[in-house]
Amino acid sequence: MTTLTPLHVLMLGAGSGIAQATARLYAAEGAVIGLAGRNAERLDAIAHDLTARGASRVEIFEIDFVTAEPAQALADMVAKLGGGDHFILAYGVLGDQAAAERDLTAAQTILDVNFRSAAGWALAAANLLEQQGHGSLVVLGSVAGDRGRRSNYVYGAAKAGLAVLVQGIDHRFRGRGPRAVIVKPGPTDTAMTAGMAKGGPLWATPEAVAAVVRKAADRGGPVVYAPARWWLIMTIIRAIPAAIFNKMNF
Amino acid sequence: MQVAHPAFRDQLDGLIRAGAAGNHGLLAVGKLRSYGDSCLNGDGSAIEMAGLERFISFDRRTGVLEAEAGVTLAEILRVAIPAGYFLPVTPGTKFVTLGGAIANDVHGKNHHRAGTFGRWVRQFSLARTDGSQQVVGRDDASGLFAATIGGLGLTGVITRVTLELMPIASSRIDLQTIPFGRLSEFFSLAAESEASHDYTVAWIDCLAQGDKLGRGIFTRARPSSDGELRVSNKSGPSVPIDAPGFLLNRLTLSAFNEAYYRIAGRPRQASVSYDPFFYPLDAIGGWNRLYGRRGFYQYQSVVPPAVAEAATTEMLRTIASAGQGSFLAVLKTFGDVPSPGLLSFPMQGTTLALDFANRGRSTLSLLDKLDAIVREAGGRLYPAKDGRLPPAMFRAGYPALNQFTPHMDPGMSSTFWRRMQL
Ligand SMILES: Cc1cc2nc3c(=O)[nH]c(=O)nc-3n(C[C@H](O)[C@H](O)[C@H](O)COP(=O)(O)OP(=O)(O)OC[C@H]3O[C@@H](n4cnc5c(N)ncnc54)[C@H](O)[C@@H]3O)c2cc1C
Ligand SMILES: NC(=O)c1ccc[n+]([C@@H]2O[C@H](COP(=O)([O-])OP(=O)(O)OC[C@H]3O[C@@H](n4cnc5c(N)ncnc54)[C@H](OP(=O)(O)O)[C@@H]3O)[C@@H](O)[C@H]2O)c1
């Protein structure tokens, strides 16, 4: 199903499990899709899949988000794509919390990938969106950013910072057309969580999260949980007094 | 079983090498929708192919599709139906992978027209544990194509597949149900319907005895022509816990069968979506839990045409007198389209698919009796639905085994294969 003027979508971190599932939704709408990420061979496999599923056109951009310079690189990608209506910022690393406590450079890498560099890309996209006066930026945060837990608080801190940044961008956009949303998934069955015991009511499929991401690009926000039940769970978890929280083991 | 979960093709080489090096070798598996141990590898290793689920190309003019082997039939339908295509052959669940559909050379309700799934496969890529990669097509003279179709995953890892789809004018199905009072009527209905209808199948009341023996409901159908091309996205109720064992006993089953026969037992015409027609069980997640924690045995046989009626009558009589009715008893005739695989299950004749709640020894002894009837008739059983097939019966049913074994990949194995002592 190709619409008359297809949406132009840029996936930053297109190899991510959640990004792939989201891109399939755009492909079924006949969108023009840009896939940005480090591994061109894998992006090529994804591009073929999206084309077979109905994407109007797919472009691949081989890029390392940590070392690239966001403003220029983003402008180049959008020019090659022929437009940028939706930006989905999905790349990230979970990192190893224990290693991050022993070795501060490991901690800095987690912060660098998930916050410092991601903030740069989000701000670059914000400037571009503001200039063109329409479109949306959807950034993948995490429920881990809602309250510090000993098992992943360095990662959580980066995602918390990212959430505030995106909220601020959306505030800045108010009344000017564009939108910004931070989507906070709970545990999701992707490569990021390989090796964890999965299953049970707290785990979601990348497809379920992707449906939330796709909808967030059209309406709602600026803070959206995926799946929606995490809003309630995190509201409760944030409300637990520290004296009790610190005795809990999770 | 050590299971690897690759998500991209570049991960495969290393996993195949590592898996084959271990004890008991390697097995590629799909969505594990086979009932028995042909998709298991004991303390060996396995590669779950379901993460390699990308399309490679889809030509909307010709309906030819190329995809990674872990793509499911459900995903193919999602893309094919809006473009006016359907699977040329589909089993009774859409949650199987291309690799699994090839390795069991699956069949559907249109076997008399379309033959097996493998007939629609143009080519596939096969990765072997010696590190080689081969593209094997229909025109292959080496025998590897015929060995891999229906080859139970033992000739290597299927990585990508080129499949021909079938054009359709509608995703709806026009069906007709016709009750029949005895088995001979099934055979005349089947013979009469095969020329006029793409799809035929019958439900049999296994508990009916005496003059009701072999009564059932015949369904025949064909694709509608109304132009609607809609993917069904329904997911139905699911069975959350194992049912208590008493739920499916002889009394409830015969009450169910009686009611079903009465309700559905009037001739009826209907237009339905493809989904409930082809995939009734997919709508009930975890339907197998209805059998309780002890589970059930599947049993699917095929017997040649000349003895089909006599052998099937004998099987139904044996089941009815054992009092172990089958909830889902399905009867269908396979046509004379030859199966492309050396070990393909379908052959011309009549196939009976049954499932029995596991009651331990009494169930096994009933299955032994059915084995004897099938063997005597010159028939065979379906490994995809088996957890107990005696090795001698497997050898007797699959005379091409000795042509098959030279094509096996020495680094691959399965629990089923070791149980067959081959
Ligand atoms: C409700 C239901 C209805 C069914 N109806 C039918 C029916 O009507 N007709 C019919 O024919 N079958 C039917 N089946 C059986 C089912 O179609 C087969 O068992 C099918 O092969 C399962 O596919 P899978 O992807 O789950 O593979 P698995 O069950 O995981 O594996 C099946 C075999 O394929 C091999 N395999 C899987 N992937 C690969 C690969 N990439 N490379 C090499 N080998 C591989 C495995 O080693 C194994 O031998 C039904 C099953 C269910 C649950
Ligand atoms: N999975 C979860 O449970 C979960 C839960 C909450 C939030 N999230 C968030 O959701 C987003 C998507 O998660 P996911 O699970 O889909 O991820 P994923 O499958 O693990 O993929 C992460 C992607 O990020 C890419 N990446 C990392 N660092 C990069 C860099 N410097 N340059 C370029 N690409 C880089 C990786 O590329 P390479 O393949 O090249 O390494 C990979 O494609 C992430 O932001 C994650 O934090 C995930």
Short mmCIF file of N, CA and C in Angstrom, two decimals, chain A residues 44-149:
data_model
loop_
_atom_site.label_atom_id
_atom_site.label_comp_id
_atom_site.label_asym_id
_atom_site.label_seq_id
_atom_site.Cartn_x
_atom_site.Cartn_y
_atom_site.Cartn_z
N ASP A 44 21.77 -4.35 5.21
CA ASP A 44 21.37 -4.75 3.87
C ASP A 44 20.30 -5.86 3.93
N ALA A 45 20.48 -6.81 4.85
CA ALA A 45 19.48 -7.88 5.01
C ALA A 45 18.15 -7.27 5.45
N ILE A 46 18.22 -6.29 6.35
CA ILE A 46 16.99 -5.64 6.83
C ILE A 46 16.33 -4.87 5.68
N ALA A 47 17.17 -4.21 4.87
CA ALA A 47 16.64 -3.42 3.75
C ALA A 47 15.86 -4.31 2.77
N HIS A 48 16.41 -5.47 2.46
CA HIS A 48 15.69 -6.38 1.56
C HIS A 48 14.34 -6.78 2.15
N ASP A 49 14.34 -7.08 3.44
CA ASP A 49 13.10 -7.48 4.11
C ASP A 49 12.06 -6.37 4.00
N LEU A 50 12.50 -5.14 4.29
CA LEU A 50 11.55 -4.02 4.28
C LEU A 50 11.03 -3.76 2.88
N THR A 51 11.88 -3.92 1.88
CA THR A 51 11.44 -3.71 0.50
C THR A 51 10.38 -4.74 0.13
N ALA A 52 10.64 -6.01 0.49
CA ALA A 52 9.66 -7.06 0.18
C ALA A 52 8.34 -6.80 0.90
N ARG A 53 8.43 -6.14 2.06
CA ARG A 53 7.22 -5.87 2.84
C ARG A 53 6.50 -4.60 2.40
N GLY A 54 7.03 -3.93 1.40
CA GLY A 54 6.26 -2.82 0.83
C GLY A 54 6.87 -1.44 0.97
N ALA A 55 8.08 -1.32 1.54
CA ALA A 55 8.70 0.00 1.63
C ALA A 55 8.90 0.57 0.23
N SER A 56 8.68 1.89 0.09
CA SER A 56 8.85 2.51 -1.23
C SER A 56 10.31 2.53 -1.64
N ARG A 57 11.18 2.81 -0.66
CA ARG A 57 12.61 2.86 -0.93
C ARG A 57 13.32 2.71 0.40
N VAL A 58 14.49 2.08 0.38
CA VAL A 58 15.26 1.94 1.62
C VAL A 58 16.70 2.36 1.36
N GLU A 59 17.24 3.23 2.21
CA GLU A 59 18.64 3.66 2.09
C GLU A 59 19.40 3.19 3.31
N ILE A 60 20.67 2.85 3.10
CA ILE A 60 21.50 2.39 4.21
C ILE A 60 22.58 3.42 4.51
N PHE A 61 22.79 3.72 5.78
CA PHE A 61 23.85 4.64 6.19
C PHE A 61 24.73 3.96 7.23
N GLU A 62 25.96 3.71 6.85
CA GLU A 62 26.88 3.05 7.78
C GLU A 62 27.50 4.12 8.67
N ILE A 63 27.29 4.01 9.96
CA ILE A 63 27.70 5.10 10.84
C ILE A 63 27.87 4.60 12.28
N ASP A 64 28.87 5.15 12.98
CA ASP A 64 28.99 4.92 14.42
C ASP A 64 28.50 6.18 15.12
N PHE A 65 27.43 6.03 15.88
CA PHE A 65 26.78 7.21 16.47
C PHE A 65 27.64 7.89 17.53
N VAL A 66 28.59 7.16 18.10
CA VAL A 66 29.40 7.76 19.15
C VAL A 66 30.47 8.67 18.57
N THR A 67 31.03 8.27 17.43
CA THR A 67 32.14 9.06 16.89
C THR A 67 31.70 10.06 15.82
N ALA A 68 30.54 9.84 15.20
CA ALA A 68 30.12 10.74 14.12
C ALA A 68 29.70 12.10 14.68
N GLU A 69 29.68 13.08 13.81
CA GLU A 69 29.26 14.43 14.21
C GLU A 69 27.79 14.59 13.81
N PRO A 70 26.88 14.66 14.80
CA PRO A 70 25.44 14.53 14.50
C PRO A 70 24.88 15.56 13.51
N ALA A 71 25.14 16.85 13.70
CA ALA A 71 24.43 17.85 12.89
C ALA A 71 24.66 17.63 11.40
N GLN A 72 25.95 17.51 11.03
CA GLN A 72 26.28 17.36 9.61
C GLN A 72 25.80 16.00 9.07
N ALA A 73 26.06 14.94 9.86
CA ALA A 73 25.70 13.59 9.40
C ALA A 73 24.19 13.46 9.20
N LEU A 74 23.45 14.05 10.12
CA LEU A 74 21.99 13.96 10.02
C LEU A 74 21.49 14.71 8.77
N ALA A 75 22.04 15.89 8.55
CA ALA A 75 21.63 16.67 7.37
C ALA A 75 21.94 15.89 6.09
N ASP A 76 23.09 15.25 6.06
CA ASP A 76 23.45 14.47 4.87
C ASP A 76 22.49 13.31 4.65
N MET A 77 22.18 12.61 5.74
CA MET A 77 21.28 11.45 5.60
C MET A 77 19.90 11.89 5.12
N VAL A 78 19.40 12.98 5.70
CA VAL A 78 18.06 13.45 5.32
C VAL A 78 18.05 13.90 3.85
N ALA A 79 19.13 14.51 3.44
CA ALA A 79 19.21 14.94 2.04
C ALA A 79 19.17 13.73 1.12
N LYS A 80 19.93 12.71 1.46
CA LYS A 80 19.96 11.52 0.61
C LYS A 80 18.61 10.78 0.62
N LEU A 81 17.95 10.82 1.78
CA LEU A 81 16.67 10.13 1.91
C LEU A 81 15.57 10.89 1.15
N GLY A 82 15.75 12.23 1.03
CA GLY A 82 14.74 13.03 0.37
C GLY A 82 13.70 13.58 1.33
N GLY A 83 14.02 13.59 2.62
CA GLY A 83 13.10 14.13 3.61
C GLY A 83 13.26 13.42 4.93
N GLY A 84 12.71 14.01 5.98
CA GLY A 84 12.78 13.39 7.30
C GLY A 84 11.55 13.75 8.10
N ASP A 85 10.52 12.91 8.03
CA ASP A 85 9.29 13.19 8.78
C ASP A 85 9.37 12.62 10.19
N HIS A 86 9.87 11.40 10.30
CA HIS A 86 9.98 10.76 11.62
C HIS A 86 11.43 10.34 11.86
N PHE A 87 11.94 10.62 13.05
CA PHE A 87 13.26 10.14 13.46
C PHE A 87 13.07 9.21 14.65
N ILE A 88 13.57 7.99 14.51
CA ILE A 88 13.44 7.02 15.61
C ILE A 88 14.85 6.75 16.13
N LEU A 89 15.12 7.16 17.36
CA LEU A 89 16.46 6.97 17.91
C LEU A 89 16.43 5.73 18.81
N ALA A 90 17.00 4.64 18.30
CA ALA A 90 16.82 3.35 18.99
C ALA A 90 18.11 2.71 19.46
N TYR A 91 19.27 3.22 19.04
CA TYR A 91 20.49 2.50 19.41
C TYR A 91 20.74 2.64 20.91
N GLY A 92 21.51 1.71 21.44
CA GLY A 92 21.84 1.76 22.86
C GLY A 92 22.58 0.51 23.26
N VAL A 93 23.20 0.57 24.42
CA VAL A 93 23.83 -0.64 24.98
C VAL A 93 23.41 -0.77 26.45
N LEU A 94 23.21 -2.01 26.87
CA LEU A 94 22.82 -2.24 28.26
C LEU A 94 24.05 -2.15 29.17
N GLY A 95 25.18 -2.66 28.66
CA GLY A 95 26.40 -2.63 29.47
C GLY A 95 26.34 -3.62 30.62
N ASP A 96 27.45 -3.66 31.36
CA ASP A 96 27.56 -4.61 32.46
C ASP A 96 27.76 -3.79 33.74
N GLN A 97 26.75 -3.77 34.58
CA GLN A 97 26.77 -2.92 35.76
C GLN A 97 27.96 -3.24 36.66
N ALA A 98 28.21 -4.53 36.88
CA ALA A 98 29.31 -4.92 37.77
C ALA A 98 30.65 -4.42 37.21
N ALA A 99 30.82 -4.59 35.89
CA ALA A 99 32.06 -4.12 35.26
C ALA A 99 32.17 -2.61 35.39
N ALA A 100 31.03 -1.92 35.27
CA ALA A 100 31.03 -0.46 35.34
C ALA A 100 31.43 0.04 36.72
N GLU A 101 31.24 -0.80 37.74
CA GLU A 101 31.63 -0.39 39.10
C GLU A 101 33.13 -0.62 39.32
N ARG A 102 33.66 -1.67 38.69
CA ARG A 102 35.10 -1.95 38.84
C ARG A 102 35.93 -1.01 37.98
N ASP A 103 35.41 -0.71 36.80
CA ASP A 103 36.21 -0.03 35.79
C ASP A 103 35.43 1.18 35.29
N LEU A 104 35.90 2.35 35.68
CA LEU A 104 35.12 3.55 35.39
C LEU A 104 35.02 3.86 33.90
N THR A 105 35.99 3.38 33.11
CA THR A 105 35.84 3.65 31.68
C THR A 105 34.67 2.86 31.11
N ALA A 106 34.39 1.67 31.70
CA ALA A 106 33.21 0.92 31.25
C ALA A 106 31.95 1.70 31.57
N ALA A 107 31.92 2.33 32.74
CA ALA A 107 30.77 3.15 33.13
C ALA A 107 30.62 4.32 32.17
N GLN A 108 31.77 4.93 31.84
CA GLN A 108 31.69 6.09 30.94
C GLN A 108 31.22 5.70 29.54
N THR A 109 31.57 4.50 29.12
CA THR A 109 31.10 4.05 27.80
C THR A 109 29.58 3.93 27.80
N ILE A 110 29.04 3.37 28.87
CA ILE A 110 27.57 3.25 28.95
C ILE A 110 26.92 4.63 28.85
N LEU A 111 27.50 5.59 29.59
CA LEU A 111 26.93 6.94 29.59
C LEU A 111 27.14 7.62 28.24
N ASP A 112 28.28 7.33 27.65
CA ASP A 112 28.65 7.95 26.39
C ASP A 112 27.71 7.52 25.26
N VAL A 113 27.47 6.23 25.18
CA VAL A 113 26.59 5.72 24.11
C VAL A 113 25.15 6.15 24.38
N ASN A 114 24.67 5.84 25.57
CA ASN A 114 23.24 5.99 25.83
C ASN A 114 22.81 7.42 26.13
N PHE A 115 23.74 8.26 26.68
CA PHE A 115 23.33 9.63 26.93
C PHE A 115 24.07 10.67 26.08
N ARG A 116 25.39 10.75 26.25
CA ARG A 116 26.10 11.87 25.59
C ARG A 116 25.84 11.88 24.08
N SER A 117 26.11 10.72 23.44
CA SER A 117 25.95 10.72 21.98
C SER A 117 24.47 10.81 21.60
N ALA A 118 23.62 10.10 22.31
CA ALA A 118 22.19 10.10 21.97
C ALA A 118 21.61 11.51 22.12
N ALA A 119 22.08 12.23 23.14
CA ALA A 119 21.60 13.60 23.33
C ALA A 119 21.99 14.46 22.14
N GLY A 120 23.20 14.24 21.63
CA GLY A 120 23.65 14.99 20.46
C GLY A 120 22.75 14.74 19.26
N TRP A 121 22.41 13.48 19.02
CA TRP A 121 21.55 13.14 17.87
C TRP A 121 20.14 13.68 18.08
N ALA A 122 19.66 13.62 19.31
CA ALA A 122 18.31 14.12 19.57
C ALA A 122 18.26 15.64 19.33
N LEU A 123 19.30 16.35 19.78
CA LEU A 123 19.32 17.81 19.59
C LEU A 123 19.47 18.17 18.11
N ALA A 124 20.27 17.39 17.41
CA ALA A 124 20.43 17.66 15.97
C ALA A 124 19.10 17.45 15.25
N ALA A 125 18.39 16.37 15.62
CA ALA A 125 17.09 16.11 15.00
C ALA A 125 16.10 17.21 15.37
N ALA A 126 16.19 17.67 16.62
CA ALA A 126 15.26 18.72 17.08
C ALA A 126 15.44 19.98 16.24
N ASN A 127 16.68 20.37 15.99
CA ASN A 127 16.93 21.59 15.19
C ASN A 127 16.35 21.43 13.79
N LEU A 128 16.57 20.24 13.24
CA LEU A 128 16.08 19.99 11.89
C LEU A 128 14.55 20.03 11.83
N LEU A 129 13.93 19.40 12.82
CA LEU A 129 12.46 19.37 12.86
C LEU A 129 11.90 20.77 13.05
N GLU A 130 12.56 21.54 13.92
CA GLU A 130 12.06 22.89 14.19
C GLU A 130 12.13 23.73 12.92
N GLN A 131 13.22 23.56 12.20
CA GLN A 131 13.40 24.31 10.97
C GLN A 131 12.33 23.98 9.93
N GLN A 132 12.02 22.69 9.79
CA GLN A 132 11.03 22.32 8.77
C GLN A 132 9.60 22.49 9.27
N GLY A 133 9.43 22.62 10.58
CA GLY A 133 8.12 22.95 11.13
C GLY A 133 7.14 21.80 11.24
N HIS A 134 7.61 20.57 11.02
CA HIS A 134 6.73 19.42 11.24
C HIS A 134 7.57 18.17 11.46
N GLY A 135 6.89 17.11 11.89
CA GLY A 135 7.56 15.81 12.05
C GLY A 135 7.73 15.42 13.51
N SER A 136 8.26 14.22 13.74
CA SER A 136 8.43 13.79 15.12
C SER A 136 9.75 13.08 15.37
N LEU A 137 10.16 13.21 16.60
CA LEU A 137 11.35 12.53 17.10
C LEU A 137 10.88 11.58 18.19
N VAL A 138 11.15 10.27 18.00
CA VAL A 138 10.81 9.30 19.03
C VAL A 138 12.11 8.67 19.52
N VAL A 139 12.35 8.76 20.82
CA VAL A 139 13.60 8.28 21.41
C VAL A 139 13.29 7.12 22.35
N LEU A 140 14.11 6.07 22.27
CA LEU A 140 13.92 4.92 23.15
C LEU A 140 14.64 5.16 24.48
N GLY A 141 13.84 5.30 25.52
CA GLY A 141 14.37 5.38 26.88
C GLY A 141 14.24 4.02 27.52
N SER A 142 13.97 3.99 28.80
CA SER A 142 13.78 2.70 29.47
C SER A 142 13.12 2.95 30.83
N VAL A 143 12.36 1.95 31.28
CA VAL A 143 11.82 2.03 32.65
C VAL A 143 12.96 2.06 33.66
N ALA A 144 14.14 1.60 33.25
CA ALA A 144 15.29 1.63 34.15
C ALA A 144 15.67 3.06 34.52
N GLY A 145 15.22 4.03 33.71
CA GLY A 145 15.52 5.42 33.99
C GLY A 145 14.58 6.05 35.00
N ASP A 146 13.61 5.30 35.49
CA ASP A 146 12.61 5.88 36.40
C ASP A 146 13.01 5.78 37.87
N ARG A 147 13.85 4.82 38.20
CA ARG A 147 14.33 4.74 39.57
C ARG A 147 15.63 3.94 39.59
N GLY A 148 16.61 4.44 40.31
CA GLY A 148 17.91 3.77 40.34
C GLY A 148 17.83 2.43 41.07
N ARG A 149 18.33 1.40 40.41
CA ARG A 149 18.39 0.08 41.04
C ARG A 149 19.82 -0.41 40.94
#
